């Protein structure tokens, strides 16, 4: 009865399951009914307890007392115990508890619905709250209002009982149900035992029906399986052979009952079937099939002899296993391609990754040919298909004569490559000896390829977004099997994945090239004309996105030069465009001859204004605000007459100064916040730079990247500058770049090296002028003498006129002291300084005006003129060209007449 395989055991198990289900149903019914009654009773008791306590005398006065808890907590606990409920809670109209079985919960918010009670209704609900003396569980609680004599709700009372408490009502009935179930189970066991014994006495053998069914089942299984079955007796006679065995061995219809040796089987099969030895998974050839044979004795313990032989056709299994293995290798290769192809945004490198990933797992050689427009980042066009450039080769290039990398290949219309491009699908050439179009492309090269063992190819277009970027060609040679149609499908899948990566790289190349072009167009193209500094620079864009680095060399008046080095935060076209705007602004501010701190202050205001404008536009267009997130800048002015350099920096790295003795030092320029991040004053520092000192400015891309912190980069810069010794700025730039440039720069690198020069004292003339217009002729005379000394007599007239006008204006409208200075360099510079900060204005005088023509004359005779302010006043300067100037002569009668108006008769 306890054996689950016997009929009695199975009947007993079914009966036991039925009894258990009945017991569970009865217990469930009791529990449900008890809980329903308990909930009903709990609702009634909760309402009665809550209403009784809410109607208690003095409750309203207690609620309005200064400490309701002290009065109500003992009363609530006494009422809870008398009523047999689990809690009685008194709360105010906002749901704050005044009483609770646990004092720690007093003062907290009531857990449950109480707002309808504020309208005079009774609320009954099930809710879980804080711990209760009865234990955890779902509480059945009632909330009733407490009203005063006028009917106003002044508080709330809640009473409740937990389901755990009331559910005890069904526990006494549980033994009755379990006892009845046990009795039923005992009766089922007794009945099953009696039936089992009776069946054992009556079924000593099987009935004919059961025997017939068993035979039918065995026969159906024997002839339905895809495995041959043979039974051979001890005498070597074939007793049984199913249909699969007859098919595999080619047995005749009357084979059963005949000796095995008379069946005409191959000798090895005849010997195997008649021998007594056991066989396990031996593979034998039966005509064109591979048959796996297993053999075991039929009755090994009875000594009757005979054997059972099973045959299994492994030919299809081997083929299927081979195809499955190939499919697994192809899936593995596709996964590897997804990992290895497209690791960078470089078109050529991505093409090489495609070629490398297919060799040798799929092909013996691979070539990738791309359109020139793709390599440059442009959009591909059909007109460029005839001329492709070899971008990548993988495999044994010596054994397979192919066009070399970077060679332009012109495919004819009949080649597989052009057909693949034209049709937009792969082309298979399983036998290259029959591929006429391929051979006609280059007969000599094709002959050499065939002689080297090349025998088949697959060429597929690299298509992305419906456009062909080029072709990838896969070759096999030697003992490798020729390509099949399945290989063509795989090659197309591989090329499709690679084409997406190549197109992404192409689009990045286009954006990168545009940004680099814009960046370079906004940077200085050539050295400006100036005598103060010998300058060299380097600019290297980032590998994966151009930044906003910029630099500038701006000649100023007074043999001075402004040096600028800046870096806009971010990358791409936005950063490059922002850089261009800032560089233009620096040029404009420099033209005004502003001090360095004022230039940075105006730049800071400009960056803040640009940021606000862009954020407003982006917010109006519904785009995420990007704006200008800041910029760094270092601005320096070098005066070659005095050798003084004034500089300030806004968040930019410290410059490096190398005196003539070769010591590498950092001048410790005060660091201010980057531009656009605040309205702070910019501190300046003044340095005296001896002649042939080198000033090195750079951006952080030179000394910092993802693989090197800035401290290590600065130390490397120091060592590189020390190793450069006294080299020229050009050589120093190259030495620093060679030493510090990373293999794959992630940020732009800008470097500027300037070697100082001092203006020759022999070409500087300076003297003070008394504040009396009578001295103007003597000033002109001294200018004339100095020009004669410098052999610049041809500029005498223009210089005297300009100095005369400027000195006269300084004496009449300025303040002392008045100073005249002439600088003879690439041009002749005339400067008149006075102590006034008022700026002269150029205007066109009317015919009746007595004055107003002086600056007009200065502007006409000078190549450039302007005003710059100093700490002690201002300087008005004018620059004249040395040779072939527009007014180098003296044959202007009208000018002479005007000049005579300012002449002193005694001069």
PDB file of N, CA and C in Angstrom, residues 227-295:
ATOM      1  N   UNK A 227      16.115   4.825 -34.541  1.00  0.00           N
ATOM      2  CA  UNK A 227      17.285   4.035 -34.184  1.00  0.00           C
ATOM      3  C   UNK A 227      17.024   2.585 -34.554  1.00  0.00           C
ATOM      4  N   UNK A 228      17.957   2.001 -35.274  1.00  0.00           N
ATOM      5  CA  UNK A 228      17.772   0.619 -35.680  1.00  0.00           C
ATOM      6  C   UNK A 228      17.957  -0.348 -34.523  1.00  0.00           C
ATOM      7  N   UNK A 229      17.074  -1.365 -34.460  1.00  0.00           N
ATOM      8  CA  UNK A 229      17.123  -2.379 -33.397  1.00  0.00           C
ATOM      9  C   UNK A 229      17.159  -3.759 -34.056  1.00  0.00           C
ATOM     10  N   UNK A 230      18.138  -4.559 -33.659  1.00  0.00           N
ATOM     11  CA  UNK A 230      18.285  -5.946 -34.148  1.00  0.00           C
ATOM     12  C   UNK A 230      18.373  -6.872 -32.952  1.00  0.00           C
ATOM     13  N   UNK A 231      17.683  -8.013 -33.028  1.00  0.00           N
ATOM     14  CA  UNK A 231      17.822  -9.053 -32.000  1.00  0.00           C
ATOM     15  C   UNK A 231      18.313 -10.314 -32.708  1.00  0.00           C
ATOM     16  N   UNK A 232      19.442 -10.825 -32.254  1.00  0.00           N
ATOM     17  CA  UNK A 232      20.077 -12.007 -32.844  1.00  0.00           C
ATOM     18  C   UNK A 232      20.209 -13.067 -31.756  1.00  0.00           C
ATOM     19  N   UNK A 233      19.800 -14.342 -32.089  1.00  0.00           N
ATOM     20  CA  UNK A 233      19.888 -15.396 -31.066  1.00  0.00           C
ATOM     21  C   UNK A 233      21.297 -15.949 -30.995  1.00  0.00           C
ATOM     22  N   UNK A 234      21.463 -16.943 -30.123  1.00  0.00           N
ATOM     23  CA  UNK A 234      22.799 -17.501 -29.898  1.00  0.00           C
ATOM     24  C   UNK A 234      23.348 -18.195 -31.138  1.00  0.00           C
ATOM     25  N   UNK A 235      22.467 -18.629 -32.044  1.00  0.00           N
ATOM     26  CA  UNK A 235      22.902 -19.321 -33.269  1.00  0.00           C
ATOM     27  C   UNK A 235      23.197 -18.361 -34.416  1.00  0.00           C
ATOM     28  N   UNK A 236      23.111 -17.070 -34.172  1.00  0.00           N
ATOM     29  CA  UNK A 236      23.396 -16.112 -35.227  1.00  0.00           C
ATOM     30  C   UNK A 236      22.234 -15.888 -36.162  1.00  0.00           C
ATOM     31  N   UNK A 237      21.035 -16.141 -35.724  1.00  0.00           N
ATOM     32  CA  UNK A 237      19.855 -15.960 -36.555  1.00  0.00           C
ATOM     33  C   UNK A 237      19.203 -14.628 -36.187  1.00  0.00           C
ATOM     34  N   UNK A 238      18.776 -13.887 -37.180  1.00  0.00           N
ATOM     35  CA  UNK A 238      18.136 -12.599 -36.963  1.00  0.00           C
ATOM     36  C   UNK A 238      16.685 -12.817 -36.563  1.00  0.00           C
ATOM     37  N   UNK A 239      16.368 -12.471 -35.285  1.00  0.00           N
ATOM     38  CA  UNK A 239      15.016 -12.659 -34.785  1.00  0.00           C
ATOM     39  C   UNK A 239      14.138 -11.430 -35.020  1.00  0.00           C
ATOM     40  N   UNK A 240      14.733 -10.255 -34.958  1.00  0.00           N
ATOM     41  CA  UNK A 240      13.929  -9.042 -35.069  1.00  0.00           C
ATOM     42  C   UNK A 240      14.781  -7.953 -35.699  1.00  0.00           C
ATOM     43  N   UNK A 241      14.155  -7.189 -36.581  1.00  0.00           N
ATOM     44  CA  UNK A 241      14.798  -6.001 -37.162  1.00  0.00           C
ATOM     45  C   UNK A 241      13.698  -4.982 -37.459  1.00  0.00           C
ATOM     46  N   UNK A 242      13.817  -3.826 -36.863  1.00  0.00           N
ATOM     47  CA  UNK A 242      12.799  -2.800 -37.121  1.00  0.00           C
ATOM     48  C   UNK A 242      13.092  -2.116 -38.465  1.00  0.00           C
ATOM     49  N   UNK A 243      12.202  -1.198 -38.843  1.00  0.00           N
ATOM     50  CA  UNK A 243      12.313  -0.556 -40.155  1.00  0.00           C
ATOM     51  C   UNK A 243      13.599   0.267 -40.277  1.00  0.00           C
ATOM     52  N   UNK A 244      14.003   0.943 -39.215  1.00  0.00           N
ATOM     53  CA  UNK A 244      15.203   1.779 -39.280  1.00  0.00           C
ATOM     54  C   UNK A 244      16.442   0.914 -39.488  1.00  0.00           C
ATOM     55  N   UNK A 245      16.492  -0.255 -38.842  1.00  0.00           N
ATOM     56  CA  UNK A 245      17.640  -1.159 -39.019  1.00  0.00           C
ATOM     57  C   UNK A 245      17.694  -1.700 -40.434  1.00  0.00           C
ATOM     58  N   UNK A 246      16.543  -2.033 -41.004  1.00  0.00           N
ATOM     59  CA  UNK A 246      16.511  -2.542 -42.369  1.00  0.00           C
ATOM     60  C   UNK A 246      16.952  -1.445 -43.359  1.00  0.00           C
ATOM     61  N   UNK A 247      16.603  -0.184 -43.059  1.00  0.00           N
ATOM     62  CA  UNK A 247      17.009   0.903 -43.951  1.00  0.00           C
ATOM     63  C   UNK A 247      18.505   1.154 -43.866  1.00  0.00           C
ATOM     64  N   UNK A 248      19.033   1.156 -42.681  1.00  0.00           N
ATOM     65  CA  UNK A 248      20.448   1.459 -42.512  1.00  0.00           C
ATOM     66  C   UNK A 248      21.344   0.384 -43.109  1.00  0.00           C
ATOM     67  N   UNK A 249      20.932  -0.884 -42.960  1.00  0.00           N
ATOM     68  CA  UNK A 249      21.779  -1.982 -43.434  1.00  0.00           C
ATOM     69  C   UNK A 249      21.365  -2.498 -44.804  1.00  0.00           C
ATOM     70  N   UNK A 250      20.238  -1.978 -45.332  1.00  0.00           N
ATOM     71  CA  UNK A 250      19.777  -2.449 -46.636  1.00  0.00           C
ATOM     72  C   UNK A 250      19.332  -3.907 -46.614  1.00  0.00           C
ATOM     73  N   UNK A 251      18.634  -4.353 -45.543  1.00  0.00           N
ATOM     74  CA  UNK A 251      18.205  -5.749 -45.400  1.00  0.00           C
ATOM     75  C   UNK A 251      17.005  -6.037 -46.301  1.00  0.00           C
ATOM     76  N   UNK A 252      16.884  -7.270 -46.784  1.00  0.00           N
ATOM     77  CA  UNK A 252      15.699  -7.647 -47.593  1.00  0.00           C
ATOM     78  C   UNK A 252      14.469  -7.769 -46.704  1.00  0.00           C
ATOM     79  N   UNK A 253      13.282  -7.876 -47.332  1.00  0.00           N
ATOM     80  CA  UNK A 253      12.029  -7.935 -46.599  1.00  0.00           C
ATOM     81  C   UNK A 253      11.933  -9.198 -45.751  1.00  0.00           C
ATOM     82  N   UNK A 254      12.511 -10.321 -46.223  1.00  0.00           N
ATOM     83  CA  UNK A 254      12.411 -11.593 -45.507  1.00  0.00           C
ATOM     84  C   UNK A 254      13.641 -11.846 -44.649  1.00  0.00           C
ATOM     85  N   UNK A 255      14.248 -10.814 -44.160  1.00  0.00           N
ATOM     86  CA  UNK A 255      15.486 -10.990 -43.391  1.00  0.00           C
ATOM     87  C   UNK A 255      15.228 -11.631 -42.042  1.00  0.00           C
ATOM     88  N   UNK A 256      14.086 -11.336 -41.412  1.00  0.00           N
ATOM     89  CA  UNK A 256      13.830 -11.903 -40.094  1.00  0.00           C
ATOM     90  C   UNK A 256      13.680 -13.419 -40.193  1.00  0.00           C
ATOM     91  N   UNK A 257      14.359 -14.102 -39.269  1.00  0.00           N
ATOM     92  CA  UNK A 257      14.348 -15.567 -39.239  1.00  0.00           C
ATOM     93  C   UNK A 257      15.489 -16.212 -40.006  1.00  0.00           C
ATOM     94  N   UNK A 258      16.217 -15.453 -40.790  1.00  0.00           N
ATOM     95  CA  UNK A 258      17.316 -16.013 -41.567  1.00  0.00           C
ATOM     96  C   UNK A 258      18.643 -15.807 -40.835  1.00  0.00           C
ATOM     97  N   UNK A 259      19.633 -16.655 -41.096  1.00  0.00           N
ATOM     98  CA  UNK A 259      20.952 -16.471 -40.480  1.00  0.00           C
ATOM     99  C   UNK A 259      21.584 -15.164 -40.973  1.00  0.00           C
ATOM    100  N   UNK A 260      22.328 -14.538 -40.093  1.00  0.00           N
ATOM    101  CA  UNK A 260      22.930 -13.253 -40.423  1.00  0.00           C
ATOM    102  C   UNK A 260      23.905 -13.387 -41.585  1.00  0.00           C
ATOM    103  N   UNK A 261      24.609 -14.533 -41.655  1.00  0.00           N
ATOM    104  CA  UNK A 261      25.618 -14.693 -42.713  1.00  0.00           C
ATOM    105  C   UNK A 261      24.997 -14.804 -44.093  1.00  0.00           C
ATOM    106  N   UNK A 262      23.688 -15.031 -44.191  1.00  0.00           N
ATOM    107  CA  UNK A 262      23.029 -15.171 -45.484  1.00  0.00           C
ATOM    108  C   UNK A 262      22.401 -13.841 -45.951  1.00  0.00           C
ATOM    109  N   UNK A 263      22.587 -12.767 -45.166  1.00  0.00           N
ATOM    110  CA  UNK A 263      21.921 -11.510 -45.496  1.00  0.00           C
ATOM    111  C   UNK A 263      22.743 -10.627 -46.426  1.00  0.00           C
ATOM    112  N   UNK A 264      23.981 -11.035 -46.754  1.00  0.00           N
ATOM    113  CA  UNK A 264      24.807 -10.254 -47.677  1.00  0.00           C
ATOM    114  C   UNK A 264      25.339  -8.958 -47.090  1.00  0.00           C
ATOM    115  N   UNK A 265      25.502  -8.936 -45.796  1.00  0.00           N
ATOM    116  CA  UNK A 265      26.041  -7.737 -45.163  1.00  0.00           C
ATOM    117  C   UNK A 265      27.552  -7.680 -45.322  1.00  0.00           C
ATOM    118  N   UNK A 266      28.162  -6.518 -45.206  1.00  0.00           N
ATOM    119  CA  UNK A 266      29.622  -6.436 -45.220  1.00  0.00           C
ATOM    120  C   UNK A 266      30.223  -7.311 -44.126  1.00  0.00           C
ATOM    121  N   UNK A 267      31.430  -7.745 -44.347  1.00  0.00           N
ATOM    122  CA  UNK A 267      32.061  -8.685 -43.441  1.00  0.00           C
ATOM    123  C   UNK A 267      32.146  -8.140 -42.018  1.00  0.00           C
ATOM    124  N   UNK A 268      32.465  -6.858 -41.889  1.00  0.00           N
ATOM    125  CA  UNK A 268      32.625  -6.308 -40.533  1.00  0.00           C
ATOM    126  C   UNK A 268      31.294  -6.308 -39.787  1.00  0.00           C
ATOM    127  N   UNK A 269      30.166  -6.041 -40.496  1.00  0.00           N
ATOM    128  CA  UNK A 269      28.868  -6.092 -39.830  1.00  0.00           C
ATOM    129  C   UNK A 269      28.483  -7.524 -39.506  1.00  0.00           C
ATOM    130  N   UNK A 270      28.763  -8.477 -40.392  1.00  0.00           N
ATOM    131  CA  UNK A 270      28.450  -9.890 -40.132  1.00  0.00           C
ATOM    132  C   UNK A 270      29.209 -10.382 -38.903  1.00  0.00           C
ATOM    133  N   UNK A 271      30.499 -10.055 -38.833  1.00  0.00           N
ATOM    134  CA  UNK A 271      31.305 -10.485 -37.687  1.00  0.00           C
ATOM    135  C   UNK A 271      30.812  -9.830 -36.413  1.00  0.00           C
ATOM    136  N   UNK A 272      30.437  -8.554 -36.492  1.00  0.00           N
ATOM    137  CA  UNK A 272      29.994  -7.840 -35.300  1.00  0.00           C
ATOM    138  C   UNK A 272      28.689  -8.423 -34.773  1.00  0.00           C
ATOM    139  N   UNK A 273      27.722  -8.787 -35.681  1.00  0.00           N
ATOM    140  CA  UNK A 273      26.428  -9.282 -35.239  1.00  0.00           C
ATOM    141  C   UNK A 273      26.495 -10.702 -34.693  1.00  0.00           C
ATOM    142  N   UNK A 274      27.432 -11.473 -35.146  1.00  0.00           N
ATOM    143  CA  UNK A 274      27.504 -12.892 -34.726  1.00  0.00           C
ATOM    144  C   UNK A 274      28.463 -13.119 -33.578  1.00  0.00           C
ATOM    145  N   UNK A 275      29.312 -12.138 -33.251  1.00  0.00           N
ATOM    146  CA  UNK A 275      30.261 -12.340 -32.151  1.00  0.00           C
ATOM    147  C   UNK A 275      29.562 -12.090 -30.819  1.00  0.00           C
ATOM    148  N   UNK A 276      30.069 -12.741 -29.741  1.00  0.00           N
ATOM    149  CA  UNK A 276      29.425 -12.556 -28.427  1.00  0.00           C
ATOM    150  C   UNK A 276      29.885 -11.302 -27.686  1.00  0.00           C
ATOM    151  N   UNK A 277      30.905 -10.601 -28.189  1.00  0.00           N
ATOM    152  CA  UNK A 277      31.431  -9.458 -27.447  1.00  0.00           C
ATOM    153  C   UNK A 277      30.455  -8.273 -27.473  1.00  0.00           C
ATOM    154  N   UNK A 278      30.473  -7.537 -26.361  1.00  0.00           N
ATOM    155  CA  UNK A 278      29.673  -6.317 -26.267  1.00  0.00           C
ATOM    156  C   UNK A 278      30.391  -5.184 -27.007  1.00  0.00           C
ATOM    157  N   UNK A 279      29.645  -4.264 -27.568  1.00  0.00           N
ATOM    158  CA  UNK A 279      30.184  -3.143 -28.342  1.00  0.00           C
ATOM    159  C   UNK A 279      29.512  -1.855 -27.851  1.00  0.00           C
ATOM    160  N   UNK A 280      30.308  -0.774 -27.745  1.00  0.00           N
ATOM    161  CA  UNK A 280      29.773   0.519 -27.293  1.00  0.00           C
ATOM    162  C   UNK A 280      30.208   1.613 -28.261  1.00  0.00           C
ATOM    163  N   UNK A 281      29.267   2.174 -28.951  1.00  0.00           N
ATOM    164  CA  UNK A 281      29.463   3.360 -29.800  1.00  0.00           C
ATOM    165  C   UNK A 281      30.606   3.182 -30.794  1.00  0.00           C
ATOM    166  N   UNK A 282      30.627   2.038 -31.435  1.00  0.00           N
ATOM    167  CA  UNK A 282      31.594   1.854 -32.522  1.00  0.00           C
ATOM    168  C   UNK A 282      30.981   2.390 -33.805  1.00  0.00           C
ATOM    169  N   UNK A 283      31.757   3.128 -34.582  1.00  0.00           N
ATOM    170  CA  UNK A 283      31.271   3.726 -35.817  1.00  0.00           C
ATOM    171  C   UNK A 283      31.771   2.896 -36.987  1.00  0.00           C
ATOM    172  N   UNK A 284      30.825   2.463 -37.816  1.00  0.00           N
ATOM    173  CA  UNK A 284      31.149   1.658 -38.999  1.00  0.00           C
ATOM    174  C   UNK A 284      30.511   2.290 -40.222  1.00  0.00           C
ATOM    175  N   UNK A 285      31.135   2.043 -41.373  1.00  0.00           N
ATOM    176  CA  UNK A 285      30.645   2.594 -42.630  1.00  0.00           C
ATOM    177  C   UNK A 285      29.707   1.599 -43.284  1.00  0.00           C
ATOM    178  N   UNK A 286      28.473   2.027 -43.526  1.00  0.00           N
ATOM    179  CA  UNK A 286      27.488   1.218 -44.233  1.00  0.00           C
ATOM    180  C   UNK A 286      27.097   1.985 -45.480  1.00  0.00           C
ATOM    181  N   UNK A 287      27.673   1.554 -46.630  1.00  0.00           N
ATOM    182  CA  UNK A 287      27.544   2.279 -47.886  1.00  0.00           C
ATOM    183  C   UNK A 287      28.063   3.719 -47.687  1.00  0.00           C
ATOM    184  N   UNK A 288      27.182   4.740 -47.745  1.00  0.00           N
ATOM    185  CA  UNK A 288      27.637   6.126 -47.583  1.00  0.00           C
ATOM    186  C   UNK A 288      27.220   6.707 -46.251  1.00  0.00           C
ATOM    187  N   UNK A 289      26.927   5.858 -45.274  1.00  0.00           N
ATOM    188  CA  UNK A 289      26.478   6.326 -43.974  1.00  0.00           C
ATOM    189  C   UNK A 289      27.485   5.924 -42.896  1.00  0.00           C
ATOM    190  N   UNK A 290      27.562   6.772 -41.904  1.00  0.00           N
ATOM    191  CA  UNK A 290      28.334   6.464 -40.710  1.00  0.00           C
ATOM    192  C   UNK A 290      27.356   5.992 -39.649  1.00  0.00           C
ATOM    193  N   UNK A 291      27.497   4.718 -39.218  1.00  0.00           N
ATOM    194  CA  UNK A 291      26.545   4.103 -38.308  1.00  0.00           C
ATOM    195  C   UNK A 291      27.250   3.821 -36.988  1.00  0.00           C
ATOM    196  N   UNK A 292      26.667   4.311 -35.893  1.00  0.00           N
ATOM    197  CA  UNK A 292      27.181   4.030 -34.554  1.00  0.00           C
ATOM    198  C   UNK A 292      26.474   2.789 -34.026  1.00  0.00           C
ATOM    199  N   UNK A 293      27.241   1.804 -33.551  1.00  0.00           N
ATOM    200  CA  UNK A 293      26.711   0.492 -33.168  1.00  0.00           C
ATOM    201  C   UNK A 293      26.916   0.303 -31.669  1.00  0.00           C
ATOM    202  N   UNK A 294      25.856  -0.172 -30.996  1.00  0.00           N
ATOM    203  CA  UNK A 294      25.921  -0.609 -29.600  1.00  0.00           C
ATOM    204  C   UNK A 294      25.359  -2.014 -29.526  1.00  0.00           C
ATOM    205  N   UNK A 295      26.008  -2.909 -28.745  1.00  0.00           N
ATOM    206  CA  UNK A 295      25.587  -4.310 -28.674  1.00  0.00           C
ATOM    207  C   UNK A 295      25.678  -4.793 -27.232  1.00  0.00           C
TER     208      UNK A 295
END
